[in-house]
mmCIF file of C-alpha atoms and ligand atoms in Angstrom:
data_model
loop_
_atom_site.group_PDB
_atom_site.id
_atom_site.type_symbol
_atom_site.label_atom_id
_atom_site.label_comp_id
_atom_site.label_asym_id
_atom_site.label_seq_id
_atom_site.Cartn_x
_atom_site.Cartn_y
_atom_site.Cartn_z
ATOM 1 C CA UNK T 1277 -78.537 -55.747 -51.541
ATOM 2 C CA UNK T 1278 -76.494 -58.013 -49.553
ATOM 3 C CA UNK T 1279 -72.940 -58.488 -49.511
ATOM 4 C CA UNK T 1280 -72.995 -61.839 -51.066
ATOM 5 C CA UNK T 1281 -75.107 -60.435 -53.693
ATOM 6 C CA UNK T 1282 -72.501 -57.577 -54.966
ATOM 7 C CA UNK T 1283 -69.391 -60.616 -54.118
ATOM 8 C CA UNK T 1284 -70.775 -63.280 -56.612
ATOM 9 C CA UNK T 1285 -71.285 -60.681 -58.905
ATOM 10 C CA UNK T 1286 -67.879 -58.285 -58.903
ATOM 11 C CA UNK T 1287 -66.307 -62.250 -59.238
ATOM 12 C CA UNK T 1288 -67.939 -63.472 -62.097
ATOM 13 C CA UNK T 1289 -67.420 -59.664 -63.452
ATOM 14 C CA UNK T 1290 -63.932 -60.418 -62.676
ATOM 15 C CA UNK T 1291 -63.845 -63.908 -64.523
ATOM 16 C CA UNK T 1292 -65.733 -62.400 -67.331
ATOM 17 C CA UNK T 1293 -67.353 -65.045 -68.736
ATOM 18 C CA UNK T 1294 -69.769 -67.467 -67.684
ATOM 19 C CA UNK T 1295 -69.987 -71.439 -68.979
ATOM 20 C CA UNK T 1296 -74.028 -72.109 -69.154
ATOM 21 C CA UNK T 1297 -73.824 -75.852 -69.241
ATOM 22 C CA UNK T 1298 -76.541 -78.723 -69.621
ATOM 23 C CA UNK T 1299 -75.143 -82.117 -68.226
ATOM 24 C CA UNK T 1300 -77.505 -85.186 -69.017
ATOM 25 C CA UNK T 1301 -75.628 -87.451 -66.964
ATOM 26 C CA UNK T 1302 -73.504 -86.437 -63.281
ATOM 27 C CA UNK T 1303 -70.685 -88.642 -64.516
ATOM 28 C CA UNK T 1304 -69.746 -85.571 -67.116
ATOM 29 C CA UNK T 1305 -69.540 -83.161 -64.225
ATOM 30 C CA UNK T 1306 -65.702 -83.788 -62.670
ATOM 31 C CA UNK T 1307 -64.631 -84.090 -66.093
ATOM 32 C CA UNK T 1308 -66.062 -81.426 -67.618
ATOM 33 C CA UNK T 1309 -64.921 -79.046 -64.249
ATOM 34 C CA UNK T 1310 -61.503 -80.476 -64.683
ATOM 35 C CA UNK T 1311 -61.744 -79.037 -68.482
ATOM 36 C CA UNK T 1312 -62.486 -75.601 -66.895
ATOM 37 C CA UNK T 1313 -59.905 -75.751 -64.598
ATOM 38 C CA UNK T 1314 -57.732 -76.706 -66.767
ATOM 39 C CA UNK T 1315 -58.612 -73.923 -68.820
ATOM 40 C CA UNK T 1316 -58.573 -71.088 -65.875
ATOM 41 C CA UNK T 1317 -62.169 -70.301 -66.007
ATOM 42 C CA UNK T 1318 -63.643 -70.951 -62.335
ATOM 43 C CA UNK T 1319 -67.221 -70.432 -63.011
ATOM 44 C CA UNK T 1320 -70.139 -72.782 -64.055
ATOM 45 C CA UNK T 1321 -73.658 -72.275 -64.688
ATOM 46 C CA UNK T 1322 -75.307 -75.652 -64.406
ATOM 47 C CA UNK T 1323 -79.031 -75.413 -66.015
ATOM 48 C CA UNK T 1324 -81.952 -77.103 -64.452
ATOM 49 C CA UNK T 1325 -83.092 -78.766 -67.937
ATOM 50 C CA UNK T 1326 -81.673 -81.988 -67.000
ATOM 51 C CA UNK T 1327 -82.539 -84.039 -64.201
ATOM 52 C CA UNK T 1328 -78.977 -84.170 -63.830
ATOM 53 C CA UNK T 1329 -78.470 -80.739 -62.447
ATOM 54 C CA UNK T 1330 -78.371 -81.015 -58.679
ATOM 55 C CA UNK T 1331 -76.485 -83.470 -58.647
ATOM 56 C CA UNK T 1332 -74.131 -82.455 -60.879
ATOM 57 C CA UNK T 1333 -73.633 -79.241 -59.331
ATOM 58 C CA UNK T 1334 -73.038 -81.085 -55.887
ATOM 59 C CA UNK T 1335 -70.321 -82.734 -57.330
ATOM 60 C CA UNK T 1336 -68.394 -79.895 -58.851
ATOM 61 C CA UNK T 1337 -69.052 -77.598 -55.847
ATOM 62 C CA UNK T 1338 -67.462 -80.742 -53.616
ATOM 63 C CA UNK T 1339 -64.880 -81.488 -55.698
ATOM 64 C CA UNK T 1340 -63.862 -78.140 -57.457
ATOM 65 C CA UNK T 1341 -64.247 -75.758 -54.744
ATOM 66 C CA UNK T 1342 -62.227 -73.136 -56.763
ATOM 67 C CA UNK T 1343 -64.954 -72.951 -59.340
ATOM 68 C CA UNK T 1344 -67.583 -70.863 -58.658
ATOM 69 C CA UNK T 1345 -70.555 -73.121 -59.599
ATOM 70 C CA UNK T 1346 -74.374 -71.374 -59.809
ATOM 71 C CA UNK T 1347 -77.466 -72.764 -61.259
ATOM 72 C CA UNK T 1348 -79.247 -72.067 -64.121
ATOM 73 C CA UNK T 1349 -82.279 -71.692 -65.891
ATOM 74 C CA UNK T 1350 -83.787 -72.003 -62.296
ATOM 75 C CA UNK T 1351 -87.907 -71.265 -62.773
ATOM 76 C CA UNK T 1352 -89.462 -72.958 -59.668
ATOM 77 C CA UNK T 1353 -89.175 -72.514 -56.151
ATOM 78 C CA UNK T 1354 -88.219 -75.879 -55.546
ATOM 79 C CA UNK T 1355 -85.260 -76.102 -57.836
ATOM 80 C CA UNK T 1356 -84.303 -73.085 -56.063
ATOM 81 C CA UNK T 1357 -84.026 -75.041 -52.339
ATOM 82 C CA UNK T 1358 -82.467 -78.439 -54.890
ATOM 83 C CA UNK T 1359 -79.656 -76.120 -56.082
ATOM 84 C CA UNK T 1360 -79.006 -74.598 -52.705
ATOM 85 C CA UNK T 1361 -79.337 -77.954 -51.338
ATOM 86 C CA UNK T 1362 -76.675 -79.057 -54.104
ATOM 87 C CA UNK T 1363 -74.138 -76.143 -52.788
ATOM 88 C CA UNK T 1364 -74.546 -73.745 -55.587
ATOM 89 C CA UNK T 1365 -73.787 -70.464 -54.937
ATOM 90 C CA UNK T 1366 -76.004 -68.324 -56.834
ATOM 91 C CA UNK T 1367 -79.447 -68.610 -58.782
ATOM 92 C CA UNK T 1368 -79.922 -67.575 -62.325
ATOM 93 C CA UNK T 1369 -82.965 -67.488 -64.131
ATOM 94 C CA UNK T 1370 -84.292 -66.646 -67.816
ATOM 95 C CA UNK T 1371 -86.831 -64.421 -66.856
ATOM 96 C CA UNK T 1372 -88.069 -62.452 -64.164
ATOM 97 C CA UNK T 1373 -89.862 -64.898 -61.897
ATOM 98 C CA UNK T 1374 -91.585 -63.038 -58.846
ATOM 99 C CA UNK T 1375 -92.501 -66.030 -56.689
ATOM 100 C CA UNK T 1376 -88.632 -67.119 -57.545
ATOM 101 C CA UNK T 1377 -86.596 -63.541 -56.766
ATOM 102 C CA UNK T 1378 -88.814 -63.055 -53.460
ATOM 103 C CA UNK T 1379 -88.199 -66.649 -52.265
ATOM 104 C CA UNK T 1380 -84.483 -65.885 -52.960
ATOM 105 C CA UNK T 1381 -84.526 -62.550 -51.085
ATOM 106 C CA UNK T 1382 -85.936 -63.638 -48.089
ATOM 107 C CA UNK T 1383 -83.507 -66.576 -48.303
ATOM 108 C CA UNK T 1384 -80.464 -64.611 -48.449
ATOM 109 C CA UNK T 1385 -79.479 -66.439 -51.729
ATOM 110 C CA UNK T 1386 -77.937 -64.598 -55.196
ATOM 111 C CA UNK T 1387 -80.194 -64.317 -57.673
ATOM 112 C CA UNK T 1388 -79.405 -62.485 -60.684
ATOM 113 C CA UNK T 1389 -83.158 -62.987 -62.956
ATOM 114 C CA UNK T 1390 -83.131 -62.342 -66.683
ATOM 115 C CA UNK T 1391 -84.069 -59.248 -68.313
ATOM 116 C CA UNK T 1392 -84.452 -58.067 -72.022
ATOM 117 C CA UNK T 1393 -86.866 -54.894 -71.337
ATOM 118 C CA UNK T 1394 -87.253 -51.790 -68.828
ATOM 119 C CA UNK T 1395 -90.588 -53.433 -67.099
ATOM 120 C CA UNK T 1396 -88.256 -56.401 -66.061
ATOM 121 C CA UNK T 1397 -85.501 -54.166 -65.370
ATOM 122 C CA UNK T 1398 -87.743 -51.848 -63.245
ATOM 123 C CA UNK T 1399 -89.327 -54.841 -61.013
ATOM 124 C CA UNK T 1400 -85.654 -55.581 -60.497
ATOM 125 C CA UNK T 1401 -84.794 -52.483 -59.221
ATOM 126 C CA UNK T 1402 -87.887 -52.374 -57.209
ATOM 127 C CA UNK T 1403 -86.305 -55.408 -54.979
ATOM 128 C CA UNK T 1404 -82.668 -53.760 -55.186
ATOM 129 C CA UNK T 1405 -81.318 -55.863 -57.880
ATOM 130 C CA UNK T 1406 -79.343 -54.164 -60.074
ATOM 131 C CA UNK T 1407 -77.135 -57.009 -61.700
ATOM 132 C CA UNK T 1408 -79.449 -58.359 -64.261
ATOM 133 C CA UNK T 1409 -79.518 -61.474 -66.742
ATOM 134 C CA UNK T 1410 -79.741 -59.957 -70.345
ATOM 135 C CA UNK T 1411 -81.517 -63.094 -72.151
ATOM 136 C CA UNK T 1412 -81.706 -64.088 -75.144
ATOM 137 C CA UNK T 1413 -78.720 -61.518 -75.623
ATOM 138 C CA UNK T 1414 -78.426 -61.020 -79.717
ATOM 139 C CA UNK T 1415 -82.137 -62.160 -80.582
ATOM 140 C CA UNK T 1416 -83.322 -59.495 -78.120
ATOM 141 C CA UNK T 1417 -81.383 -56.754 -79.483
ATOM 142 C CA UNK T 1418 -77.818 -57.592 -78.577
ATOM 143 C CA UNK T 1419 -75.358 -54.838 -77.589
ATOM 144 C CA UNK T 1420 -77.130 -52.369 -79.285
ATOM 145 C CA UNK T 1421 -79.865 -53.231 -77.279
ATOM 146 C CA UNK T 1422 -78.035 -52.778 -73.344
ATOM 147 C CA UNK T 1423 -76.580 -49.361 -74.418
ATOM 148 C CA UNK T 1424 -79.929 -47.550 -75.092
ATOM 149 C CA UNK T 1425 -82.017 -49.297 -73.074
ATOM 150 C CA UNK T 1426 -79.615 -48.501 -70.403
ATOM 151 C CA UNK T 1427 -79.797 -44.628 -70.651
ATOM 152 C CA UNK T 1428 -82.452 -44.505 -68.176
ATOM 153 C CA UNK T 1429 -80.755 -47.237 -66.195
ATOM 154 C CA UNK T 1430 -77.251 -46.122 -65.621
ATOM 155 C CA UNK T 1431 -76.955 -48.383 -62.379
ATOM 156 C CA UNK T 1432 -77.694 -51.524 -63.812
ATOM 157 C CA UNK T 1433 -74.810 -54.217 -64.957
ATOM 158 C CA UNK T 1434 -76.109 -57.093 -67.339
ATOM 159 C CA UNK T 1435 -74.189 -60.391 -67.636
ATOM 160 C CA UNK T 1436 -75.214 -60.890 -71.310
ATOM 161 C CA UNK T 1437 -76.431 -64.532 -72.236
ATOM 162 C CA UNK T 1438 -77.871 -66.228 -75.887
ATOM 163 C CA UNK T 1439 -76.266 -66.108 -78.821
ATOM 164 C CA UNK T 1440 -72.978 -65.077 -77.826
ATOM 165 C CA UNK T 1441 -69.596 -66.685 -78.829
ATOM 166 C CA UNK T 1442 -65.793 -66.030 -79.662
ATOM 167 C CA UNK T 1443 -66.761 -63.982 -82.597
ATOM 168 C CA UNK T 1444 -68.847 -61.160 -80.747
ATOM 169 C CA UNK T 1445 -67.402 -61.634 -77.078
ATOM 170 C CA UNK T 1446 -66.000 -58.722 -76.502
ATOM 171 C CA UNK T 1447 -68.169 -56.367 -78.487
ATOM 172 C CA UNK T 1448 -70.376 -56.885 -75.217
ATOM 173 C CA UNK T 1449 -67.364 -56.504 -72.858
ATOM 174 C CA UNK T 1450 -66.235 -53.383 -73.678
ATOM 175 C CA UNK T 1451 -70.152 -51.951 -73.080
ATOM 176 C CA UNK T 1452 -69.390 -50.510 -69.414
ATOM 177 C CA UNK T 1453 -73.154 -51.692 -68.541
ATOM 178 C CA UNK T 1454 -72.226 -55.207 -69.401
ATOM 179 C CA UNK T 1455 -70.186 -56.662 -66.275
ATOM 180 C CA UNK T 1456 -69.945 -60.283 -67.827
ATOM 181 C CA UNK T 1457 -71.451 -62.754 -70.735
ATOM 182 C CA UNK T 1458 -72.732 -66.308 -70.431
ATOM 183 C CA UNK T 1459 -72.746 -69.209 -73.007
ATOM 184 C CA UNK T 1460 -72.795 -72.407 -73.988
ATOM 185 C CA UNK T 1461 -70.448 -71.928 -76.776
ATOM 186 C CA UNK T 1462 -67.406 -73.363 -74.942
ATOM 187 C CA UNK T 1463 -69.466 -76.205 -73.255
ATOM 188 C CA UNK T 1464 -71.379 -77.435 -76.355
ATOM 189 C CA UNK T 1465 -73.731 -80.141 -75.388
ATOM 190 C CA UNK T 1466 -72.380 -82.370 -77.965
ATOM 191 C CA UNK T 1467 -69.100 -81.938 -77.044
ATOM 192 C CA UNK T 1468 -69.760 -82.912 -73.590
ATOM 193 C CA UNK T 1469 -71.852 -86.040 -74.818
ATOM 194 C CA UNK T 1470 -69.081 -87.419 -76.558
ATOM 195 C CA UNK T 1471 -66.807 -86.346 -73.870
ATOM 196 C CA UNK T 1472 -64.351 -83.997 -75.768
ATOM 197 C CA UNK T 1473 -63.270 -82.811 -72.771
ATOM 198 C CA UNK T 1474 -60.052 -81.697 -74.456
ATOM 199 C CA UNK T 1475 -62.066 -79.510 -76.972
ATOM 200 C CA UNK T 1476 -63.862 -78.199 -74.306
ATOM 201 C CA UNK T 1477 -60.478 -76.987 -72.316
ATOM 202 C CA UNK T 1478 -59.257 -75.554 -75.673
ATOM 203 C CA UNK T 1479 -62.286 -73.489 -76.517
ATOM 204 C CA UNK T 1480 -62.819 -72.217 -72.488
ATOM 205 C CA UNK T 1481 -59.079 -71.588 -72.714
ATOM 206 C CA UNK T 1482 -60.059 -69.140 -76.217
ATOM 207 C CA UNK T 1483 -62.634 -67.733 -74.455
ATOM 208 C CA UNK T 1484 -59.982 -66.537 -71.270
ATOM 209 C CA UNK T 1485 -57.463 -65.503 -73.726
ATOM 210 C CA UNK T 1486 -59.913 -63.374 -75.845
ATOM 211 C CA UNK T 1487 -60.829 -61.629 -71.930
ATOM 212 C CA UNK T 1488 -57.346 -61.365 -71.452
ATOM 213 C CA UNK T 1489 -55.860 -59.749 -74.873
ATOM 214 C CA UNK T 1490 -59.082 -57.209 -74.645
ATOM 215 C CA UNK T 1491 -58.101 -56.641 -70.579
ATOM 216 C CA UNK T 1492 -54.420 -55.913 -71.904
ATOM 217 C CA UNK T 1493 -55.105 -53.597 -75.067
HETATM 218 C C1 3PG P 349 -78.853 -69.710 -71.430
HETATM 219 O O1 3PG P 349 -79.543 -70.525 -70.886
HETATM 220 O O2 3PG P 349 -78.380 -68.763 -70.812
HETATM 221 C C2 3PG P 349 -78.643 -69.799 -72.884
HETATM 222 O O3 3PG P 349 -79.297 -70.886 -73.439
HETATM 223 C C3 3PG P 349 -77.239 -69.825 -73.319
HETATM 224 O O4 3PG P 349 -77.290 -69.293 -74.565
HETATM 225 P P1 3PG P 349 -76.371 -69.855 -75.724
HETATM 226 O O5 3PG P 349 -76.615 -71.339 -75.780
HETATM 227 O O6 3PG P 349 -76.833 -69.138 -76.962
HETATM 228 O O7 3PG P 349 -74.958 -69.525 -75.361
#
């Protein structure tokens, strides 16, 4: 796999924790990067479900060049070259999308598809991929889940999405074949919405603590 394939990942392995965000308006963006700044977590997934998404990762990739902005819930081709286009740095998807992963491969761009069982995992591996999306994380299974469906699959490192929070955090962190979680727990859409930016910053800043304390133990 390429080099900026294993880079994205070993850095949002070393962040820990990734913010899956939906913006409904760009104007949230700066503030709501500012929050994570603020906060020390450099990373934002920015979900195409909003018409807001390229632009809103073009602004946080401009302006916040520290963060390490991707895009998420990416399911078409196009959104694909729109999030590229935007200056995101990696694609992530729900599901395992062939048309999607190819197009990505042959671009040269990160893609890190979502996973929850060892068909998707093997058409990953097929195509070299071995840094998976584990979605929906707890409905599908949670930890339990990764660690014996990961017997045959010793190679493969899931950033674990859906469902996850303060409370169970690092109950997927400590798996050694989870390499980082995603949520929207810190970067509730109603929080952003009513533009408690401050609430955000507090619960992001939680969320690097809690990585921290479990890093130090
Ligand atoms: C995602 O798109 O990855 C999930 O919707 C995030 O899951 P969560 O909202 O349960 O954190």
């Amino acid at each position: 796999m390429n080099s900026e394939y294993r880079e994205i990942a070993s850095k949002l392995a070393e962040i820990a924790i990734i913010p899956v965000i939906k913006l409904d308006n760009p104007e949230q963006a700066a503030p709501l990067a500012e929050a994570l700044v603020k906060a020390g977590l450099p990373a934002a997934e920015v979900t195409f479900r909003t018409d807001a998404a390229a632009r809103s990762i073009g602004i946080i990739s401009k302006e916040f060049p520290d963060i390490l902005t991707g895009a998420g819930t990416v399911l078409t081709i196009d959104q694909v070259k729109a999030a590229v286009d935007a200056g995101s740095r990696f694609v992530v998807s729900p599901g395992f999308n062939p048309r999607v992963v190819d197009y990505c491969l042959d671009k040269g761009i990160p893609v890190y598809p979502g996973v929850n069982n060892p068909s998707g995992i093997e058409a990953a591996l097929e195509r070299g991929l071995d840094v998976l999306k584990f979605f929906p994380a707890e409905a599908s299974g949670g930890i339990k889940m990764i660690n014996a469906m990961s017997a045959p699959y010793g190679t493969v490192r899931f950033m674990a999405t859906g469902g996850i929070n303060a409370s169970n955090l690092v109950s997927y962190l400590e798996s050694p074949y989870v390499s980082a979680c995603g949520g929207s727990w810190m970067v509730q859409g109603e929080l952003i919405s009513s533009g408690r930016f401050d609430e955000i910053e507090r619960l992001s800043a939680e969320a690097v603590n809690l990585v921290k304390s479990w890093r130090n133990k």
